[in-house]
mmCIF file of C-alpha atoms and ligand atoms in Angstrom:
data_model
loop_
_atom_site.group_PDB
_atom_site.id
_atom_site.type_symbol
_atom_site.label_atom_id
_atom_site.label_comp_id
_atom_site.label_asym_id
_atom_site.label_seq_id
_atom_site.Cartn_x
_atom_site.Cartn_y
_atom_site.Cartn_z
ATOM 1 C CA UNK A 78 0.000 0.000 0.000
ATOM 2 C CA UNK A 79 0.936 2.725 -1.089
ATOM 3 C CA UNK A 80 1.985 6.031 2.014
ATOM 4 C CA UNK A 81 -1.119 8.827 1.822
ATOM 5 C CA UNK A 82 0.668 12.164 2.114
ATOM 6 C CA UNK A 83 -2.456 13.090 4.487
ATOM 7 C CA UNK A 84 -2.380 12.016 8.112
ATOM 8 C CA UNK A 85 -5.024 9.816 9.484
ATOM 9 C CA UNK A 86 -5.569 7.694 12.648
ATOM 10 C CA UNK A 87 -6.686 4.122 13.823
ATOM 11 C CA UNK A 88 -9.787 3.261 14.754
ATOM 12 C CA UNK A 89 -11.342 0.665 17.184
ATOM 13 C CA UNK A 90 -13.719 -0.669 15.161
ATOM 14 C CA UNK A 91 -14.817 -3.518 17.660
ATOM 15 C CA UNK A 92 -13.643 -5.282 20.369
ATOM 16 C CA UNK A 93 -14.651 -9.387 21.179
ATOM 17 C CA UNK A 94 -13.799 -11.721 24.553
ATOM 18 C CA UNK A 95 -14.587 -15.517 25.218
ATOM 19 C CA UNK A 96 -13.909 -17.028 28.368
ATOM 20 C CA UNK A 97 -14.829 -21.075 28.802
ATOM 21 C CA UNK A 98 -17.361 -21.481 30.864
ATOM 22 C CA UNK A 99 -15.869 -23.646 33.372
ATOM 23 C CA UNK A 100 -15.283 -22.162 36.682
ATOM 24 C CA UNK A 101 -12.468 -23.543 38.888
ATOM 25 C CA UNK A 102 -12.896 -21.777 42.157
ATOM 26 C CA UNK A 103 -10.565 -21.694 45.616
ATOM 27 C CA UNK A 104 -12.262 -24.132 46.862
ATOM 28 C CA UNK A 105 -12.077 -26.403 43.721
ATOM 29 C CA UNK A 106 -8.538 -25.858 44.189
ATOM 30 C CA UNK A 107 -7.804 -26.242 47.638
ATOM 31 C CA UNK A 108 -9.155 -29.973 46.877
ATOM 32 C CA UNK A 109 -6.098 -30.101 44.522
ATOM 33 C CA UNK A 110 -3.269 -28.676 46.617
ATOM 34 C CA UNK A 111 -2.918 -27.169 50.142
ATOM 35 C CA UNK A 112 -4.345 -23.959 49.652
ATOM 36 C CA UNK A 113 -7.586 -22.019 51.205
ATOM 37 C CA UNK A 114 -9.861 -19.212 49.762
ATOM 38 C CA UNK A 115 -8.711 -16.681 52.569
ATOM 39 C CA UNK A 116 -4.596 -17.145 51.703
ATOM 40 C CA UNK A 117 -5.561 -16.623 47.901
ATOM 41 C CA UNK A 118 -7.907 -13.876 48.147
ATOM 42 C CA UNK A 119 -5.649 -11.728 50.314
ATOM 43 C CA UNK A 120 -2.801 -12.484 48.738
ATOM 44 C CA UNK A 121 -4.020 -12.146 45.414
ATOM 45 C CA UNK A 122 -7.212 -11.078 45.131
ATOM 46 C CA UNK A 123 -8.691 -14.256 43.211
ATOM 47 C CA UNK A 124 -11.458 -15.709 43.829
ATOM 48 C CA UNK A 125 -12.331 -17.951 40.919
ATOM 49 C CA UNK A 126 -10.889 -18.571 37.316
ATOM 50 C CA UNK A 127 -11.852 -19.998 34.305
ATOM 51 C CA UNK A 128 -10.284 -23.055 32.675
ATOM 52 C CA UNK A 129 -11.064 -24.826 29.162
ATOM 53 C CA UNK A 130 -12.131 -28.239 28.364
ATOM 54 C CA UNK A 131 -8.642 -29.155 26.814
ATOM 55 C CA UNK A 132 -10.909 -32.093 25.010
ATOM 56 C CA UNK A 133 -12.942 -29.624 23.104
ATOM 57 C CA UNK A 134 -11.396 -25.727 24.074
ATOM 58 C CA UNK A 135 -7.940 -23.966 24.087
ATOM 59 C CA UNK A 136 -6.347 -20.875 22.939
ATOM 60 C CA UNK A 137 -7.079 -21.152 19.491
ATOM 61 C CA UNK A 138 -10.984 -22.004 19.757
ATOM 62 C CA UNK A 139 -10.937 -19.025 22.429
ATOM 63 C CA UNK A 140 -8.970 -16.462 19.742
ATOM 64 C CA UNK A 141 -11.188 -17.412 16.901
ATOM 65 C CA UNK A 142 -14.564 -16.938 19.450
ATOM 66 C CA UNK A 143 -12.831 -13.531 20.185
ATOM 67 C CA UNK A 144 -12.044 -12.349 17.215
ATOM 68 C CA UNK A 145 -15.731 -13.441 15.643
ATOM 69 C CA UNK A 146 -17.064 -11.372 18.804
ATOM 70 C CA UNK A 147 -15.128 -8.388 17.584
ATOM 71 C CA UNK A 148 -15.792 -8.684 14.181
ATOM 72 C CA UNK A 149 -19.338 -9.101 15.007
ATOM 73 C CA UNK A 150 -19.555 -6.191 17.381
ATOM 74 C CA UNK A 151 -17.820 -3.960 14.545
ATOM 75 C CA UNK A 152 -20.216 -5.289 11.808
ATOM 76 C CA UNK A 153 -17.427 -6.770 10.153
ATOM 77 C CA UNK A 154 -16.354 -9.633 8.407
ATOM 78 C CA UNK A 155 -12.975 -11.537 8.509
ATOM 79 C CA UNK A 156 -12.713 -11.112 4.244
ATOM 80 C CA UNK A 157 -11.964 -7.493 5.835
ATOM 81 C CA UNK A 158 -9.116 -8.077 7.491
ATOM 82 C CA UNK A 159 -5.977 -7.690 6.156
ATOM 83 C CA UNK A 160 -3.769 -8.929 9.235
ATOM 84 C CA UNK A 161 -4.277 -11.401 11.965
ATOM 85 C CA UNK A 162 -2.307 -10.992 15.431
ATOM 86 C CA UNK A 163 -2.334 -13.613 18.233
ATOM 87 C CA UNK A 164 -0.410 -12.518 21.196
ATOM 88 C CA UNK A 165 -0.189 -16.215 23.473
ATOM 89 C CA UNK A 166 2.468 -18.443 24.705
ATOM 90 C CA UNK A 167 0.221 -21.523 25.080
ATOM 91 C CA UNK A 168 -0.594 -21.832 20.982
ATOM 92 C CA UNK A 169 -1.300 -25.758 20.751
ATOM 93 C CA UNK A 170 0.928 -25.863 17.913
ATOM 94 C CA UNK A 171 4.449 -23.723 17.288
ATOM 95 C CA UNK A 172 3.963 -24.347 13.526
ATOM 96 C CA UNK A 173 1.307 -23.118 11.864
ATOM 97 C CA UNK A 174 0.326 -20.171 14.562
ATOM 98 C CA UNK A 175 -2.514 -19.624 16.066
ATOM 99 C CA UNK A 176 -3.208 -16.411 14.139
ATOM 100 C CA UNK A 177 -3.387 -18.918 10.537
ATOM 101 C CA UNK A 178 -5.599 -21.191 11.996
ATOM 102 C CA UNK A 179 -7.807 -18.430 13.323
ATOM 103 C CA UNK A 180 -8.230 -16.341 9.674
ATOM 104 C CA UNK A 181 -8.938 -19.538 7.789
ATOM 105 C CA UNK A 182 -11.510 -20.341 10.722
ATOM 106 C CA UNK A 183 -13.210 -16.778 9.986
ATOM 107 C CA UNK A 184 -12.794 -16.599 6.119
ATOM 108 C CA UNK A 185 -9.491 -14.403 6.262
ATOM 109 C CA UNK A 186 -7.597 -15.771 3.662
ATOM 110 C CA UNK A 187 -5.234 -14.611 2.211
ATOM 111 C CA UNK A 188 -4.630 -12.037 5.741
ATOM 112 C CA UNK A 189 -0.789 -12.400 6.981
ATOM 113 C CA UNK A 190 -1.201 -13.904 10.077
ATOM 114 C CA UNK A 191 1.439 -14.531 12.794
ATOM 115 C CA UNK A 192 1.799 -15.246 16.924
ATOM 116 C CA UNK A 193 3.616 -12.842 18.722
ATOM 117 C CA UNK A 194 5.769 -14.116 22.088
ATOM 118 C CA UNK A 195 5.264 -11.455 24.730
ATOM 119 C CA UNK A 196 3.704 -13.447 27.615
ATOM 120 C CA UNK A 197 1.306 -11.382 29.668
ATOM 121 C CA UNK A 198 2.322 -8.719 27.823
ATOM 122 C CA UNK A 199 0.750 -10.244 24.410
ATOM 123 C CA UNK A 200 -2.447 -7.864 23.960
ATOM 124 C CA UNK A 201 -0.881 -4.788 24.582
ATOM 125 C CA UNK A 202 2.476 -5.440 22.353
ATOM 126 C CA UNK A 203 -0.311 -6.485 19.647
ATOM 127 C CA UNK A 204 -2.214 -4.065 19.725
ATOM 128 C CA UNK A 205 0.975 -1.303 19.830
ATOM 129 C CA UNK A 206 2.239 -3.419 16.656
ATOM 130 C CA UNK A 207 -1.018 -3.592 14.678
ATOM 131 C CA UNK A 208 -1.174 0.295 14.866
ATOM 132 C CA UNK A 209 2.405 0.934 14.154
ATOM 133 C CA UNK A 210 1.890 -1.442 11.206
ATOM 134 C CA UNK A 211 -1.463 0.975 10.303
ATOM 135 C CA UNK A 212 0.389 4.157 10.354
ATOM 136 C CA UNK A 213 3.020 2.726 8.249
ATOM 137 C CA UNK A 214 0.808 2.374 5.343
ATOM 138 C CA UNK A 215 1.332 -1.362 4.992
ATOM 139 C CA UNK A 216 -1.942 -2.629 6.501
ATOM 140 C CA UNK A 217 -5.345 -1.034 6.571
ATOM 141 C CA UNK A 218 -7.297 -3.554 8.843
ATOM 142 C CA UNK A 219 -5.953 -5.427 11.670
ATOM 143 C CA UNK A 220 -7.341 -8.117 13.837
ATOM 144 C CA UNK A 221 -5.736 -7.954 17.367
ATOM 145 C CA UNK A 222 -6.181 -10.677 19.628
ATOM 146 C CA UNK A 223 -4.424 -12.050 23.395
ATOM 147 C CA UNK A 224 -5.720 -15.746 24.240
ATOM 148 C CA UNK A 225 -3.920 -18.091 26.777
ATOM 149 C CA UNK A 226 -5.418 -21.387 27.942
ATOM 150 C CA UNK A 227 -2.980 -21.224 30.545
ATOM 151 C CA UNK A 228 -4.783 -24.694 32.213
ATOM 152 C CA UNK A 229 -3.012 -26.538 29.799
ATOM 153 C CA UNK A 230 0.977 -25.412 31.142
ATOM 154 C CA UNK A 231 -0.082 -25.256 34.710
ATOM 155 C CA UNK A 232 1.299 -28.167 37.133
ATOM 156 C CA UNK A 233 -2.175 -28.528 39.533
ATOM 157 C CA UNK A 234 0.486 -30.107 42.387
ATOM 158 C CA UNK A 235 2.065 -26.561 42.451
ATOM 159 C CA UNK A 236 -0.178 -24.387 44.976
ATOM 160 C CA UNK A 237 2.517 -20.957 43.995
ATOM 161 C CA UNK A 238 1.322 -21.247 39.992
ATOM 162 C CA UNK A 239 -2.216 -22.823 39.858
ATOM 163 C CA UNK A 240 -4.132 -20.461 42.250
ATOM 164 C CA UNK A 241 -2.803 -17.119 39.905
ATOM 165 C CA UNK A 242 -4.039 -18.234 36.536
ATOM 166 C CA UNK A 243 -7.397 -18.914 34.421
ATOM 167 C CA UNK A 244 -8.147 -19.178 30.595
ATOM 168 C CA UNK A 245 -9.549 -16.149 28.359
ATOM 169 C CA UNK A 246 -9.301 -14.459 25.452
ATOM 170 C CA UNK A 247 -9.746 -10.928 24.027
ATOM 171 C CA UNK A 248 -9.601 -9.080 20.759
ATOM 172 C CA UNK A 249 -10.086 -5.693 19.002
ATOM 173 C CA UNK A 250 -10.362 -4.462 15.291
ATOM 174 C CA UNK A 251 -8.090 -1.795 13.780
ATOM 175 C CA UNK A 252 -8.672 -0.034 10.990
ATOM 176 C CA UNK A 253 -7.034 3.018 9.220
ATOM 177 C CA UNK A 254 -9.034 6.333 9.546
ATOM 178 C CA UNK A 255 -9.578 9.517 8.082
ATOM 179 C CA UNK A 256 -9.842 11.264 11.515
ATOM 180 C CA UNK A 257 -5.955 11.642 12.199
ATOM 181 C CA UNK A 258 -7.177 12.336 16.113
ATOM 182 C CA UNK A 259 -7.740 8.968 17.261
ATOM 183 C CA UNK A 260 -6.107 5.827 17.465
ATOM 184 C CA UNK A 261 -2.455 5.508 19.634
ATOM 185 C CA UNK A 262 -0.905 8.546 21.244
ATOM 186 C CA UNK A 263 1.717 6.719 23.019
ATOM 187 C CA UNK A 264 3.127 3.802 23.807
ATOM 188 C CA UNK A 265 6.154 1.846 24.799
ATOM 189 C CA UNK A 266 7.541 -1.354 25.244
ATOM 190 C CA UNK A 267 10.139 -3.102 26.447
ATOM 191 C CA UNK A 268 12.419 -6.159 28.086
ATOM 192 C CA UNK A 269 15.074 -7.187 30.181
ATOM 193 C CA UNK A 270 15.532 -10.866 29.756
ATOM 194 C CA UNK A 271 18.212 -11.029 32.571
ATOM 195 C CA UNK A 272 15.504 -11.709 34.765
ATOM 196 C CA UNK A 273 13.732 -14.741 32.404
ATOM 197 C CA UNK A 274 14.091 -17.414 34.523
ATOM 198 C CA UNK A 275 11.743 -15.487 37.315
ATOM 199 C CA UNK A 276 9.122 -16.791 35.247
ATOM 200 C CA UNK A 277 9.366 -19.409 32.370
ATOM 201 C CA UNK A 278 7.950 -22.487 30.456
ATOM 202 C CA UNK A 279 11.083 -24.867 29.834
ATOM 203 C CA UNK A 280 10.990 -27.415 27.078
ATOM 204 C CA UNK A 281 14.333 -29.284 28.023
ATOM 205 C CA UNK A 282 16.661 -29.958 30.726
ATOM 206 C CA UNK A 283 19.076 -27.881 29.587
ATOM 207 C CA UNK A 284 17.235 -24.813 29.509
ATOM 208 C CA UNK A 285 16.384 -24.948 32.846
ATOM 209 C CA UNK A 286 18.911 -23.264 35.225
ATOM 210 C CA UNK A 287 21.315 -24.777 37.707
ATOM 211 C CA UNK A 288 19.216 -23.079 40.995
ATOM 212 C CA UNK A 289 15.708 -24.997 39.753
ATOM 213 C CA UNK A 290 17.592 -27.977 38.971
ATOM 214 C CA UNK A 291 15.110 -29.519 41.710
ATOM 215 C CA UNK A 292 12.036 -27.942 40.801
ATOM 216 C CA UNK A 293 9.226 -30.929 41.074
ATOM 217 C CA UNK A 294 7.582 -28.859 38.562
ATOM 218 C CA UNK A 295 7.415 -31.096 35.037
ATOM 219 C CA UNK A 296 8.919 -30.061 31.776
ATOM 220 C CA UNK A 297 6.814 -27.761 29.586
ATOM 221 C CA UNK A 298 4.415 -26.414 32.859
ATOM 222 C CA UNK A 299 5.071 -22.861 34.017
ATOM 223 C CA UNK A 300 7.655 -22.085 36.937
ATOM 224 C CA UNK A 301 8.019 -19.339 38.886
ATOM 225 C CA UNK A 302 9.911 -17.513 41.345
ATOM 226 C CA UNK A 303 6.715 -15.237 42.951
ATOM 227 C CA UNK A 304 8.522 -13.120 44.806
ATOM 228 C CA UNK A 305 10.968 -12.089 42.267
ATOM 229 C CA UNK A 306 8.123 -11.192 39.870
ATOM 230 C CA UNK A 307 6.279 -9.679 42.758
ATOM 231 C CA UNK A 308 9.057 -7.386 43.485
ATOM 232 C CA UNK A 309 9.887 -6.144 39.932
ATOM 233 C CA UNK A 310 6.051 -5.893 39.195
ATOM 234 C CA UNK A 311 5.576 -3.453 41.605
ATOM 235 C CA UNK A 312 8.106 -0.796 40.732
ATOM 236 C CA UNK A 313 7.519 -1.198 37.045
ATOM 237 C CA UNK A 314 4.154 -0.779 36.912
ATOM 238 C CA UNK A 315 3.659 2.141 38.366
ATOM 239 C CA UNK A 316 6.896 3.362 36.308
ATOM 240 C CA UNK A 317 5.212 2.308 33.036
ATOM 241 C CA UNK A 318 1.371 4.265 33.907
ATOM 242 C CA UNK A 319 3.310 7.338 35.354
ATOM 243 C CA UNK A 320 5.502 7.329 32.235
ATOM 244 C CA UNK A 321 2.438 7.276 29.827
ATOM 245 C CA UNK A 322 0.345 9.384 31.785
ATOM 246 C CA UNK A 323 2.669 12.151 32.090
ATOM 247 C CA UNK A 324 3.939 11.979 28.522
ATOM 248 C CA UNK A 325 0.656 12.654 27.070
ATOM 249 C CA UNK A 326 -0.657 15.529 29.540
ATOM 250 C CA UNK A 327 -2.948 12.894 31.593
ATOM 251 C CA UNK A 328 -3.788 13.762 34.989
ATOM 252 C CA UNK A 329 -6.059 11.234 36.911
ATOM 253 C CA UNK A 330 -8.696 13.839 36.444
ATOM 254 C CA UNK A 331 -8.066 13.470 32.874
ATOM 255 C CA UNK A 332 -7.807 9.943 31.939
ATOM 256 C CA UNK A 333 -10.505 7.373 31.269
ATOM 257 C CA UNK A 334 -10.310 3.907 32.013
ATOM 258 C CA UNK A 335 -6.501 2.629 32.544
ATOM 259 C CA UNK A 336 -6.638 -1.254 31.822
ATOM 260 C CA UNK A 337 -3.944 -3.078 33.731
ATOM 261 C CA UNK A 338 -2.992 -6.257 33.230
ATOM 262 C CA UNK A 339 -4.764 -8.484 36.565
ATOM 263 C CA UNK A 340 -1.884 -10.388 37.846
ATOM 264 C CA UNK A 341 -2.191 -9.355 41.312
ATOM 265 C CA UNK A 342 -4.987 -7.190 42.985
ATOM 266 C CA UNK A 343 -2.098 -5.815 45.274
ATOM 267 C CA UNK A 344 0.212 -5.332 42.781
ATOM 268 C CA UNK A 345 -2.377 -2.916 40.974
ATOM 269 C CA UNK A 346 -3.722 -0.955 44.197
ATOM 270 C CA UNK A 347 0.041 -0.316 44.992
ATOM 271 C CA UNK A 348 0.356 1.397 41.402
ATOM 272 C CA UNK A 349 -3.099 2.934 42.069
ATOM 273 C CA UNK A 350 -2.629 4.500 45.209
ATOM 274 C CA UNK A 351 1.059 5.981 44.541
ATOM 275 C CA UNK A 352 -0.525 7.307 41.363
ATOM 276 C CA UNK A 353 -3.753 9.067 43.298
ATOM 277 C CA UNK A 354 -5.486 6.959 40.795
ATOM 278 C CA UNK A 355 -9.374 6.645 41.794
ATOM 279 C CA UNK A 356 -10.484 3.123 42.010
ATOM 280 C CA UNK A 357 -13.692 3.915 39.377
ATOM 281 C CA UNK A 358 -11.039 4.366 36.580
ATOM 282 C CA UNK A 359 -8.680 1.123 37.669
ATOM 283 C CA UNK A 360 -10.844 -1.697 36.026
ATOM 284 C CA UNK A 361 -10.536 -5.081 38.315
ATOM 285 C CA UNK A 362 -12.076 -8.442 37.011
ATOM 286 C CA UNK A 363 -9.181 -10.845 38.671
ATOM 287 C CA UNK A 364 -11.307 -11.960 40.958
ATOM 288 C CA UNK A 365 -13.439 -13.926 38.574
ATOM 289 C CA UNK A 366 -10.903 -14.653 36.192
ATOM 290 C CA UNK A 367 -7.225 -14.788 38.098
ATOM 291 C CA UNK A 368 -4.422 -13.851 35.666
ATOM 292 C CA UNK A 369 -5.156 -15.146 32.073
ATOM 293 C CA UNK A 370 -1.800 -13.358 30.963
ATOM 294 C CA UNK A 371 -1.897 -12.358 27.332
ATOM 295 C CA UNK A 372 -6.242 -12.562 27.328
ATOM 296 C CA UNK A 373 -6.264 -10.583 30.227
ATOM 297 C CA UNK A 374 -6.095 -6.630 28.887
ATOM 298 C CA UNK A 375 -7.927 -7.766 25.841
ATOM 299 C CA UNK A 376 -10.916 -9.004 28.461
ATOM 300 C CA UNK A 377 -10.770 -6.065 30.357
ATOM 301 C CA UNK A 378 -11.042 -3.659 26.852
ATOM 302 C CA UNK A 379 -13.703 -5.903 26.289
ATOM 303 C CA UNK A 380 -15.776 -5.621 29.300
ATOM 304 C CA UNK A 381 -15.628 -2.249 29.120
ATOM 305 C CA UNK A 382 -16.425 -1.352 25.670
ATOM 306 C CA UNK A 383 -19.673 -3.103 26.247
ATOM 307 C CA UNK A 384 -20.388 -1.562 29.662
ATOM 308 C CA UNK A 385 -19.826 1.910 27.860
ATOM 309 C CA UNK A 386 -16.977 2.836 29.953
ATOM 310 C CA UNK A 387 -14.254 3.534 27.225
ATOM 311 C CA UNK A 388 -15.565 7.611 26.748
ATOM 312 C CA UNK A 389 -14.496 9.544 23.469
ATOM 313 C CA UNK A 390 -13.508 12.662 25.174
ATOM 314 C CA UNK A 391 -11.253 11.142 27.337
ATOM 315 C CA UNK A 392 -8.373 8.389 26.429
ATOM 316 C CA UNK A 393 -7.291 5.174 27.987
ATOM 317 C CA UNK A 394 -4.527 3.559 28.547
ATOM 318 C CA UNK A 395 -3.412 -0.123 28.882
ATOM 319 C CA UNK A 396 -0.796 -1.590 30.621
ATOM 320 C CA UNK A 397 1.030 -4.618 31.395
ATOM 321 C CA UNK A 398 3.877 -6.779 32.588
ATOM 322 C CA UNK A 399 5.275 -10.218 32.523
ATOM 323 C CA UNK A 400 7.757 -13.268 31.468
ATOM 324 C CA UNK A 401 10.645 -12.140 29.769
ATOM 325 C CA UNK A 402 10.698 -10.286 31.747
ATOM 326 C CA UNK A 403 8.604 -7.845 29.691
ATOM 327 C CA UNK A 404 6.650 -4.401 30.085
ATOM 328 C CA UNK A 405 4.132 -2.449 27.599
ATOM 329 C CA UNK A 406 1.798 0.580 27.817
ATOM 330 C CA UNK A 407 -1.070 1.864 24.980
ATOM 331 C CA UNK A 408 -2.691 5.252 25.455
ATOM 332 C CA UNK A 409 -5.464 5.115 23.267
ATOM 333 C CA UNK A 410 -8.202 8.030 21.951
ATOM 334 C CA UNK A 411 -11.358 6.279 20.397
HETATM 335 N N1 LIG B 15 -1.816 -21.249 49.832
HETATM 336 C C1 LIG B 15 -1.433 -21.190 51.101
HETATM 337 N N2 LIG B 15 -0.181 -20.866 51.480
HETATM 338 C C2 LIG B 15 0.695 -20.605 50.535
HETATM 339 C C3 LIG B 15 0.356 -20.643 49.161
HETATM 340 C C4 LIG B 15 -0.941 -20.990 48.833
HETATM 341 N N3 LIG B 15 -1.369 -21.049 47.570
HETATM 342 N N4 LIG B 15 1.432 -20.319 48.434
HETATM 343 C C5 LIG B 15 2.428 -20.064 49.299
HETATM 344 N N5 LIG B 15 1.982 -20.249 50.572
HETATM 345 C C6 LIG B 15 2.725 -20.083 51.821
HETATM 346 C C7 LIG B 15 4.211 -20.174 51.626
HETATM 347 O O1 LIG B 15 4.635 -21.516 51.693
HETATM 348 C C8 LIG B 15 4.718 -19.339 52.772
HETATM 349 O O2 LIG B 15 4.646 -20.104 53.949
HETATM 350 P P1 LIG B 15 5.801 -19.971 55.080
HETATM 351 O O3 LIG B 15 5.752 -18.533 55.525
HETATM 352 O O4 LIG B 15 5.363 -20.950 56.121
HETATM 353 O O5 LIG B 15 7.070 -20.331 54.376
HETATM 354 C C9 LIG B 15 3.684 -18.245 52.888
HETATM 355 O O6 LIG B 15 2.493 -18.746 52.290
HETATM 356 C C10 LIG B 15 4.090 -16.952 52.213
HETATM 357 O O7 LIG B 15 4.553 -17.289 50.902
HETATM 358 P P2 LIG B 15 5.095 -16.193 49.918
HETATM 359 O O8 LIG B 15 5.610 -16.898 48.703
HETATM 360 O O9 LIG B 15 6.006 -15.282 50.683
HETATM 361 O O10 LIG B 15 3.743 -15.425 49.570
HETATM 362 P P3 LIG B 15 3.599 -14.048 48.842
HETATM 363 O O11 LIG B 15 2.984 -13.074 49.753
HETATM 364 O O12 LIG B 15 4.856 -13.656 48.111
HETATM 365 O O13 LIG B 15 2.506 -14.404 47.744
HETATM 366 C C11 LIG B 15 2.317 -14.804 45.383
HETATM 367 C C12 LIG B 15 2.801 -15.352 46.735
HETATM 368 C C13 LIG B 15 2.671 -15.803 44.305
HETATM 369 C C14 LIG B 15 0.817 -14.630 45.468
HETATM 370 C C15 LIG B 15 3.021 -13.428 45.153
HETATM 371 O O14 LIG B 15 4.399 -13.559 45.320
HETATM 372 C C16 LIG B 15 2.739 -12.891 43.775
HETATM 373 O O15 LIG B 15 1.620 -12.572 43.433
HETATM 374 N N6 LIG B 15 3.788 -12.684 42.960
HETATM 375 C C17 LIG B 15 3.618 -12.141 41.614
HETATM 376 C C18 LIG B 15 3.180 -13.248 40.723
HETATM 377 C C19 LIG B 15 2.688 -12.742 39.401
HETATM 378 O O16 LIG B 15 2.094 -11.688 39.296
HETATM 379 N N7 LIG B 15 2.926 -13.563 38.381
HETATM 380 C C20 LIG B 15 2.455 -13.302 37.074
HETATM 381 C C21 LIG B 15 3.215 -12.236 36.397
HETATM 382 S S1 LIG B 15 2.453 -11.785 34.923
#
């Protein structure tokens, strides 16, 4: 395509979310390890999550229900789309991607399509991509999407890991438009992967280092060193809102919605009350859904959108953090 000489903005066309409808609550789960509802909830702030059928669900049946949701709720079809983006580290397959399996599901051939490798920070690094790749002129309609079935890479003996996490998915439509006021004002992202093995998925022995050598946690489940996350989660989050907040003139007066990533109810109110933030504009669902990693900011949008809550006269911003270890932020004008 070919670069207009006039300016022009992205649009959020639509936004979709499917969670499976199986609930797996604390008290499910303190059947399974040695856990209780009142350690979780004030720890973490959980109270239930959702988890798929792994006979019949996963994270591409959730990204294809998400993205049909969106498409739906922009009156859209998937012909339309001339990109497909699946932010996940749980795809069933590493060959094809989720994102091919989802366009030929919704009648997007020939779309590009391609998984992106963020962890929890999937949705946000998408969706900071898909409108990068917009204003570039190369694509004109984008379909974003964050699903994790993180069931399937939990170990259910290992009470640290399996009370955070639940299955979702969420998704939004971008599309070029004329009004060169809306779409991204800002956003960042970024890594340092010296602190990976805080939080990782290994494949082989080797991979795994010489301190978790011990680790009664199986091969291809998720490990993690809570504290360690805890700690850098903390500092960078409210780094990464105050950064975005203050380079686009936001005041919390000023802002709408800011979408954080739901890893931690504590970790959030920390960055909310340093930040004078007031709880109606700090969106919290973890307590139905735990930590869903890359589906979680894409649920949130969701839920949102639909409630009405995302206002034109006022932008919002999403953030998140995560494996890698990795850290993103979207300030958004609709
Ligand atoms: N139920 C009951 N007790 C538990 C427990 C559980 N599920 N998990 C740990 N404990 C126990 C510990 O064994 C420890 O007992 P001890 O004092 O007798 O040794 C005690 O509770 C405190 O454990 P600790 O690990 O210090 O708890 P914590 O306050 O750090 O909370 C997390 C643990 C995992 C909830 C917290 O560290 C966290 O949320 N970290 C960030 C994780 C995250 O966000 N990951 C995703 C990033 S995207």
């Amino acid at each position: 395509m070919k670069r207009s000489a006039e300016p022009f903005g992205v649009r959020i066309c639509g936004t979709g979310s499917c969670v499976p409808a199986r609930v797996l609550s604390n008290d499910d789960l303190s059947k399974l390890v040695d856990t209780n509802d009142e350690w979780i909830v004030q720890r973490t702030g959980i109270r239930e999550r959702r988890v798929c059928d792994l006979s019949r669900e996963g994270t591409f049946t959730m990204a294809r229900d998400s993205l049909k949701n969106a498409l739906d709720a922009a009156g859209m079809k998937g012909s339309e789309l001339d990109l497909i983006i699946v932010g996940t580290v749980t795809a069933e397959m590493t060959c094809p991607s989720v994102a091919a399996r989802v366009g030929a599901a919704l009648g997007a051939v020939p779309a590009a399509a391609f998984d992106l490798s963020a962890a929890c920070c999937g949705f946000v690094y998408s969706m900071n991509l898909a409108q990068a790749l917009i204003q570039s002129g190369q694509f004109r309609t984008i379909g974003v999407v964050g699903s994790e079935c993180m069931s399937s890479i939990v170990d259910y003996t290992d009470r640290t890991v399996s009370i955070l996490f639940g299955d979702a998915a969420g998704a939004a439509i971008l599309k070029r438009d004329p009004d060169p006021r809306i779409g991204c004002l800002y956003s960042t992202m970024g890594a340092d992967g010296s602190g990976w093995s805080s939080l990782y998925i290994p494949r082989r022995e080797q991979e795994v280092p010489e301190c978790d050598r011990d680790s009664p946690i199986a091969l291809g489940h998720l490990r993690m060193n809570g504290k360690e996350v805890f700690r850098f989660a903390v500092t960078k989050f409210r780094e990464v809102i105050e950064d975005a907040m203050s380079k686009t003139g936001l005041t919390p007066e000023s802002v709408g919605q800011v979408i954080c990533h739901q890893s931690n109810i504590r970790i959030i109110e920390s960055a909310r009350e340093k930040l004078g933030l007031p709880s109606e504009k700090v969106f919290i669902n973890i307590d139905r859904f735990g930590n869903s990693s890359a589906g979680s900011v894409g649920l949130c949008l969701d839920q949102l959108w639909r409630a009405g809550k995302i206002e034109k006269e006022r932008p919002f911003v999403m953030v998140a953090f995560g494996g890698g270890l990795t850290w993103a932020s979207g300030v958004w004008r609709i």
